[in-house]
Amino acid sequence: MALAECGTHAILDAVIGPCATLEIELSRELAGRFEPGMLVLADRGFSGFRLWAQAAATGADLLWWVKTNLRPRHQETLADGSWLATIIQTSGRGGNRHHH
């Protein structure tokens, strides 16, 4: 699992594990290394609440695709038509905890 810069494709950080290790597990280790000022893009395979909360806690800005079954709560529409939403944990430990 690697964190790459979009323009140059330079690898900024990486986590290596056995073949049997799921990408989502490796991504949790990598997410703890994000820093404020980074804009981190991820596809919908990495949109779980636990990983999102961990990544958001680093202060990095997150722009992630989400699974179609996620029901974000609309907060604000931006000038370009995109919008900010609140993500709510609906299962697992922590119950209805909110995170943006």
PDB file of C-alpha atoms in Angstrom:
ATOM      1  CA  MET A   1       0.000   0.000   0.000  1.00  0.00           C
ATOM      2  CA  ALA A   2       1.536   3.317  -1.023  1.00  0.00           C
ATOM      3  CA  LEU A   3       0.875   7.022  -0.703  1.00  0.00           C
ATOM      4  CA  ALA A   4       1.844   8.735  -3.958  1.00  0.00           C
ATOM      5  CA  GLU A   5       1.956  12.359  -5.074  1.00  0.00           C
ATOM      6  CA  CYS A   6      -0.502  12.923  -7.946  1.00  0.00           C
ATOM      7  CA  GLY A   7       1.594  15.183 -10.191  1.00  0.00           C
ATOM      8  CA  THR A   8       4.924  13.366 -10.170  1.00  0.00           C
ATOM      9  CA  HIS A   9       3.714   9.970  -8.930  1.00  0.00           C
ATOM     10  CA  ALA A  10       6.530  10.019  -6.395  1.00  0.00           C
ATOM     11  CA  ILE A  11       5.987   7.553  -3.545  1.00  0.00           C
ATOM     12  CA  LEU A  12       5.794   9.535  -0.280  1.00  0.00           C
ATOM     13  CA  ASP A  13       5.263   6.578   2.055  1.00  0.00           C
ATOM     14  CA  ALA A  14       4.410   2.885   1.885  1.00  0.00           C
ATOM     15  CA  VAL A  15       3.412  -0.057   4.041  1.00  0.00           C
ATOM     16  CA  ILE A  16       4.360  -3.607   3.120  1.00  0.00           C
ATOM     17  CA  GLY A  17       2.726  -6.748   4.457  1.00  0.00           C
ATOM     18  CA  PRO A  18       2.163 -10.402   3.586  1.00  0.00           C
ATOM     19  CA  CYS A  19      -0.040 -11.301   0.599  1.00  0.00           C
ATOM     20  CA  ALA A  20      -2.775 -12.456   2.973  1.00  0.00           C
ATOM     21  CA  THR A  21      -3.046  -8.992   4.555  1.00  0.00           C
ATOM     22  CA  LEU A  22      -6.017  -7.000   3.286  1.00  0.00           C
ATOM     23  CA  GLU A  23      -5.360  -3.589   1.735  1.00  0.00           C
ATOM     24  CA  ILE A  24      -7.727  -1.968   4.234  1.00  0.00           C
ATOM     25  CA  GLU A  25      -5.550  -3.221   7.114  1.00  0.00           C
ATOM     26  CA  LEU A  26      -2.409  -1.794   5.516  1.00  0.00           C
ATOM     27  CA  SER A  27      -4.198   1.477   4.801  1.00  0.00           C
ATOM     28  CA  ARG A  28      -4.934   1.957   8.519  1.00  0.00           C
ATOM     29  CA  GLU A  29      -1.216   2.012   9.249  1.00  0.00           C
ATOM     30  CA  LEU A  30      -0.534   4.376   6.368  1.00  0.00           C
ATOM     31  CA  ALA A  31      -3.430   6.693   7.316  1.00  0.00           C
ATOM     32  CA  GLY A  32      -1.814   7.367  10.669  1.00  0.00           C
ATOM     33  CA  ARG A  33       1.060   9.010   8.794  1.00  0.00           C
ATOM     34  CA  PHE A  34      -0.969  11.669   6.968  1.00  0.00           C
ATOM     35  CA  GLU A  35      -0.132  15.272   7.860  1.00  0.00           C
ATOM     36  CA  PRO A  36      -1.945  18.616   7.925  1.00  0.00           C
ATOM     37  CA  GLY A  37      -1.724  20.265   4.504  1.00  0.00           C
ATOM     38  CA  MET A  38      -1.993  16.990   2.594  1.00  0.00           C
ATOM     39  CA  LEU A  39      -4.979  16.410   0.320  1.00  0.00           C
ATOM     40  CA  VAL A  40      -5.551  12.654   0.375  1.00  0.00           C
ATOM     41  CA  LEU A  41      -7.639  11.073  -2.386  1.00  0.00           C
ATOM     42  CA  ALA A  42      -9.015   7.546  -2.014  1.00  0.00           C
ATOM     43  CA  ASP A  43     -11.485   5.351  -3.864  1.00  0.00           C
ATOM     44  CA  ARG A  44     -14.633   3.827  -2.407  1.00  0.00           C
ATOM     45  CA  GLY A  45     -12.832   0.688  -1.239  1.00  0.00           C
ATOM     46  CA  PHE A  46     -11.347   2.777   1.588  1.00  0.00           C
ATOM     47  CA  SER A  47     -14.437   4.617   2.817  1.00  0.00           C
ATOM     48  CA  GLY A  48     -15.113   2.863   6.140  1.00  0.00           C
ATOM     49  CA  PHE A  49     -15.927   5.075   9.114  1.00  0.00           C
ATOM     50  CA  ARG A  50     -13.020   3.817  11.236  1.00  0.00           C
ATOM     51  CA  LEU A  51     -10.429   4.562   8.541  1.00  0.00           C
ATOM     52  CA  TRP A  52     -12.037   7.924   7.743  1.00  0.00           C
ATOM     53  CA  ALA A  53     -11.991   8.968  11.409  1.00  0.00           C
ATOM     54  CA  GLN A  54      -8.357   7.903  11.770  1.00  0.00           C
ATOM     55  CA  ALA A  55      -7.309   9.798   8.635  1.00  0.00           C
ATOM     56  CA  ALA A  56      -9.313  12.904   9.557  1.00  0.00           C
ATOM     57  CA  ALA A  57      -7.686  12.992  13.004  1.00  0.00           C
ATOM     58  CA  THR A  58      -4.298  13.625  11.352  1.00  0.00           C
ATOM     59  CA  GLY A  59      -5.442  17.031  10.100  1.00  0.00           C
ATOM     60  CA  ALA A  60      -5.070  16.035   6.438  1.00  0.00           C
ATOM     61  CA  ASP A  61      -7.804  17.111   4.026  1.00  0.00           C
ATOM     62  CA  LEU A  62      -9.708  14.121   2.662  1.00  0.00           C
ATOM     63  CA  LEU A  63     -11.461  13.716  -0.679  1.00  0.00           C
ATOM     64  CA  TRP A  64     -12.774  10.165  -0.862  1.00  0.00           C
ATOM     65  CA  TRP A  65     -15.297   8.405  -3.036  1.00  0.00           C
ATOM     66  CA  VAL A  66     -17.822   6.606  -0.890  1.00  0.00           C
ATOM     67  CA  LYS A  67     -19.855   3.432  -1.307  1.00  0.00           C
ATOM     68  CA  THR A  68     -23.329   3.855  -2.752  1.00  0.00           C
ATOM     69  CA  ASN A  69     -24.962   2.601   0.465  1.00  0.00           C
ATOM     70  CA  LEU A  70     -23.457   5.450   2.519  1.00  0.00           C
ATOM     71  CA  ARG A  71     -26.010   8.093   3.423  1.00  0.00           C
ATOM     72  CA  PRO A  72     -24.036  11.287   4.137  1.00  0.00           C
ATOM     73  CA  ARG A  73     -25.956  14.205   5.655  1.00  0.00           C
ATOM     74  CA  HIS A  74     -25.684  17.285   3.457  1.00  0.00           C
ATOM     75  CA  GLN A  75     -24.198  20.271   5.296  1.00  0.00           C
ATOM     76  CA  GLU A  76     -23.226  22.852   2.678  1.00  0.00           C
ATOM     77  CA  THR A  77     -23.144  23.168  -1.113  1.00  0.00           C
ATOM     78  CA  LEU A  78     -19.899  24.680  -2.431  1.00  0.00           C
ATOM     79  CA  ALA A  79     -19.552  27.100  -5.358  1.00  0.00           C
ATOM     80  CA  ASP A  80     -18.513  24.334  -7.779  1.00  0.00           C
ATOM     81  CA  GLY A  81     -21.610  22.255  -6.991  1.00  0.00           C
ATOM     82  CA  SER A  82     -19.833  19.749  -4.757  1.00  0.00           C
ATOM     83  CA  TRP A  83     -20.857  19.590  -1.116  1.00  0.00           C
ATOM     84  CA  LEU A  84     -19.690  18.951   2.401  1.00  0.00           C
ATOM     85  CA  ALA A  85     -21.377  16.235   4.432  1.00  0.00           C
ATOM     86  CA  THR A  86     -21.433  14.698   7.868  1.00  0.00           C
ATOM     87  CA  ILE A  87     -20.638  10.999   7.981  1.00  0.00           C
ATOM     88  CA  ILE A  88     -22.315   9.060  10.778  1.00  0.00           C
ATOM     89  CA  GLN A  89     -21.156   5.708  12.082  1.00  0.00           C
ATOM     90  CA  THR A  90     -24.216   3.484  11.976  1.00  0.00           C
ATOM     91  CA  SER A  91     -22.776   0.180  13.182  1.00  0.00           C
ATOM     92  CA  GLY A  92     -19.992  -1.201  15.325  1.00  0.00           C
ATOM     93  CA  ARG A  93     -18.515   0.366  18.426  1.00  0.00           C
ATOM     94  CA  GLY A  94     -19.307   4.011  18.991  1.00  0.00           C
ATOM     95  CA  GLY A  95     -22.845   4.051  17.618  1.00  0.00           C
ATOM     96  CA  ASN A  96     -24.100   7.350  16.187  1.00  0.00           C
ATOM     97  CA  ARG A  97     -20.796   9.209  16.528  1.00  0.00           C
ATOM     98  CA  HIS A  98     -20.467  12.042  14.001  1.00  0.00           C
ATOM     99  CA  HIS A  99     -17.496  12.938  11.877  1.00  0.00           C
ATOM    100  CA  HIS A 100     -17.141  15.367   8.950  1.00  0.00           C
TER     101      HIS A 100
END
